[in-house]
Short mmCIF file of N, CA and C in Angstrom, two decimals:
data_model
loop_
_atom_site.label_atom_id
_atom_site.label_comp_id
_atom_site.label_asym_id
_atom_site.label_seq_id
_atom_site.Cartn_x
_atom_site.Cartn_y
_atom_site.Cartn_z
N UNK A 1 -31.18 51.57 -36.41
CA UNK A 1 -30.91 52.30 -37.64
C UNK A 1 -31.24 53.76 -37.42
N UNK A 2 -30.26 54.64 -37.57
CA UNK A 2 -30.46 56.06 -37.31
C UNK A 2 -30.78 56.85 -38.56
N UNK A 3 -30.94 58.12 -38.37
CA UNK A 3 -31.23 59.03 -39.47
C UNK A 3 -29.91 59.45 -40.11
N UNK A 4 -29.85 59.39 -41.42
CA UNK A 4 -28.69 59.89 -42.14
C UNK A 4 -28.78 61.41 -42.16
N UNK A 5 -27.99 62.07 -41.35
CA UNK A 5 -28.09 63.52 -41.21
C UNK A 5 -27.72 64.26 -42.49
N UNK A 6 -27.05 63.62 -43.42
CA UNK A 6 -26.75 64.27 -44.69
C UNK A 6 -27.99 64.45 -45.55
N UNK A 7 -29.05 63.68 -45.25
CA UNK A 7 -30.27 63.82 -46.04
C UNK A 7 -31.30 64.71 -45.33
N UNK A 8 -30.97 65.20 -44.15
CA UNK A 8 -31.89 66.04 -43.38
C UNK A 8 -31.73 67.50 -43.78
N UNK A 9 -32.88 68.17 -43.98
CA UNK A 9 -32.87 69.57 -44.41
C UNK A 9 -33.67 70.43 -43.43
N UNK A 10 -33.27 71.67 -43.33
CA UNK A 10 -34.07 72.65 -42.61
C UNK A 10 -35.29 72.99 -43.46
N UNK A 11 -36.23 73.73 -42.88
CA UNK A 11 -37.41 74.13 -43.66
C UNK A 11 -37.00 75.01 -44.84
N UNK A 12 -36.04 75.89 -44.64
CA UNK A 12 -35.56 76.76 -45.73
C UNK A 12 -34.94 75.92 -46.85
N UNK A 13 -34.13 74.94 -46.49
CA UNK A 13 -33.51 74.07 -47.49
C UNK A 13 -34.57 73.23 -48.21
N UNK A 14 -35.56 72.74 -47.47
CA UNK A 14 -36.62 71.94 -48.07
C UNK A 14 -37.44 72.79 -49.03
N UNK A 15 -37.74 74.02 -48.65
CA UNK A 15 -38.49 74.92 -49.53
C UNK A 15 -37.71 75.18 -50.81
N UNK A 16 -36.42 75.39 -50.68
CA UNK A 16 -35.57 75.60 -51.86
C UNK A 16 -35.57 74.35 -52.74
N UNK A 17 -35.45 73.20 -52.13
CA UNK A 17 -35.46 71.92 -52.87
C UNK A 17 -36.76 71.76 -53.65
N UNK A 18 -37.89 72.13 -53.03
CA UNK A 18 -39.21 71.99 -53.67
C UNK A 18 -39.56 73.17 -54.57
N UNK A 19 -38.74 74.22 -54.53
CA UNK A 19 -38.98 75.44 -55.31
C UNK A 19 -40.30 76.11 -54.88
N UNK A 20 -40.52 76.17 -53.57
CA UNK A 20 -41.67 76.87 -53.01
C UNK A 20 -41.15 77.81 -51.92
N UNK A 21 -42.00 78.69 -51.47
CA UNK A 21 -41.61 79.60 -50.40
C UNK A 21 -41.57 78.88 -49.06
N UNK A 22 -40.68 79.35 -48.22
CA UNK A 22 -40.58 78.77 -46.87
C UNK A 22 -41.89 78.97 -46.11
N UNK A 23 -42.53 80.12 -46.28
CA UNK A 23 -43.80 80.38 -45.60
C UNK A 23 -44.88 79.41 -46.08
N UNK A 24 -44.91 79.11 -47.37
CA UNK A 24 -45.89 78.16 -47.91
C UNK A 24 -45.71 76.80 -47.23
N UNK A 25 -44.47 76.36 -47.14
CA UNK A 25 -44.17 75.07 -46.54
C UNK A 25 -44.56 75.07 -45.05
N UNK A 26 -44.30 76.16 -44.35
CA UNK A 26 -44.67 76.25 -42.94
C UNK A 26 -46.19 76.22 -42.78
N UNK A 27 -46.90 76.93 -43.65
CA UNK A 27 -48.37 76.97 -43.56
C UNK A 27 -48.99 75.61 -43.87
N UNK A 28 -48.35 74.81 -44.69
CA UNK A 28 -48.87 73.51 -45.08
C UNK A 28 -48.42 72.38 -44.16
N UNK A 29 -47.62 72.69 -43.16
CA UNK A 29 -46.98 71.66 -42.33
C UNK A 29 -47.95 70.62 -41.79
N UNK A 30 -49.12 71.02 -41.33
CA UNK A 30 -50.06 70.08 -40.73
C UNK A 30 -51.26 69.79 -41.61
N UNK A 31 -51.22 70.26 -42.84
CA UNK A 31 -52.32 70.00 -43.78
C UNK A 31 -52.23 68.55 -44.29
N UNK A 32 -53.39 67.93 -44.52
CA UNK A 32 -53.37 66.57 -45.08
C UNK A 32 -52.64 66.55 -46.43
N UNK A 33 -51.82 65.55 -46.61
CA UNK A 33 -51.12 65.39 -47.88
C UNK A 33 -49.88 66.25 -48.04
N UNK A 34 -49.47 66.93 -46.98
CA UNK A 34 -48.28 67.77 -47.08
C UNK A 34 -47.02 66.92 -46.85
N UNK A 35 -45.85 67.44 -47.20
CA UNK A 35 -44.62 66.67 -46.99
C UNK A 35 -44.41 66.32 -45.52
N UNK A 36 -43.92 65.11 -45.28
CA UNK A 36 -43.64 64.67 -43.91
C UNK A 36 -42.44 65.44 -43.36
N UNK A 37 -42.48 65.70 -42.05
CA UNK A 37 -41.35 66.33 -41.38
C UNK A 37 -41.29 65.83 -39.95
N UNK A 38 -40.20 66.11 -39.28
CA UNK A 38 -40.07 65.79 -37.87
C UNK A 38 -39.49 67.01 -37.17
N UNK A 39 -39.57 67.02 -35.86
CA UNK A 39 -39.11 68.17 -35.10
C UNK A 39 -37.84 67.82 -34.33
N UNK A 40 -36.95 68.77 -34.29
CA UNK A 40 -35.77 68.72 -33.43
C UNK A 40 -35.93 69.94 -32.53
N UNK A 41 -36.39 69.68 -31.33
CA UNK A 41 -36.78 70.79 -30.47
C UNK A 41 -37.98 71.47 -31.09
N UNK A 42 -37.87 72.75 -31.38
CA UNK A 42 -38.98 73.47 -32.02
C UNK A 42 -38.77 73.64 -33.53
N UNK A 43 -37.72 73.05 -34.06
CA UNK A 43 -37.36 73.23 -35.47
C UNK A 43 -37.82 72.06 -36.34
N UNK A 44 -38.47 72.39 -37.44
CA UNK A 44 -38.90 71.36 -38.40
C UNK A 44 -37.71 70.92 -39.24
N UNK A 45 -37.65 69.62 -39.49
CA UNK A 45 -36.62 69.04 -40.35
C UNK A 45 -37.30 68.10 -41.33
N UNK A 46 -36.76 68.04 -42.53
CA UNK A 46 -37.33 67.24 -43.61
C UNK A 46 -36.26 66.29 -44.14
N UNK A 47 -36.65 65.06 -44.42
CA UNK A 47 -35.74 64.11 -45.05
C UNK A 47 -35.87 64.24 -46.57
N UNK A 48 -34.74 64.27 -47.25
CA UNK A 48 -34.75 64.37 -48.71
C UNK A 48 -35.59 63.25 -49.32
N UNK A 49 -35.48 62.04 -48.79
CA UNK A 49 -36.23 60.91 -49.34
C UNK A 49 -37.74 61.12 -49.19
N UNK A 50 -38.18 61.74 -48.08
CA UNK A 50 -39.61 62.03 -47.90
C UNK A 50 -40.08 63.09 -48.90
N UNK A 51 -39.25 64.09 -49.14
CA UNK A 51 -39.62 65.13 -50.11
C UNK A 51 -39.68 64.57 -51.52
N UNK A 52 -38.74 63.70 -51.86
CA UNK A 52 -38.76 63.07 -53.19
C UNK A 52 -40.00 62.19 -53.34
N UNK A 53 -40.35 61.45 -52.31
CA UNK A 53 -41.56 60.60 -52.35
C UNK A 53 -42.80 61.48 -52.49
N UNK A 54 -42.86 62.58 -51.76
CA UNK A 54 -44.00 63.49 -51.82
C UNK A 54 -44.16 64.07 -53.22
N UNK A 55 -43.04 64.46 -53.84
CA UNK A 55 -43.14 65.03 -55.19
C UNK A 55 -43.67 64.01 -56.19
N UNK A 56 -43.31 62.73 -56.02
CA UNK A 56 -43.83 61.69 -56.92
C UNK A 56 -45.35 61.55 -56.77
N UNK A 57 -45.86 61.77 -55.58
CA UNK A 57 -47.30 61.68 -55.34
C UNK A 57 -48.06 62.88 -55.92
N UNK A 58 -47.35 63.93 -56.29
CA UNK A 58 -47.99 65.14 -56.80
C UNK A 58 -48.23 65.10 -58.31
N UNK A 59 -47.82 64.01 -58.97
CA UNK A 59 -48.02 63.90 -60.42
C UNK A 59 -49.49 64.04 -60.75
N UNK A 60 -49.76 64.81 -61.79
CA UNK A 60 -51.14 65.02 -62.25
C UNK A 60 -51.38 64.12 -63.44
N UNK A 61 -52.45 63.35 -63.37
CA UNK A 61 -52.83 62.48 -64.48
C UNK A 61 -53.68 63.28 -65.46
N UNK A 62 -53.34 63.22 -66.74
CA UNK A 62 -54.14 63.93 -67.76
C UNK A 62 -54.99 62.96 -68.51
#
């Protein structure tokens, strides 16, 4: 089972999807609890499904 390349985003696309700066996303890349990504050569790539799952984990309980 391969990766659906239609759901793969560059760091810039992922930052836009999350409504955060690309630099913020790059700085958080290896921080605990940050969105999952994988590398293609030296380039970070993000799966839309991973970003959606990460956003669900960010819900704040009041």
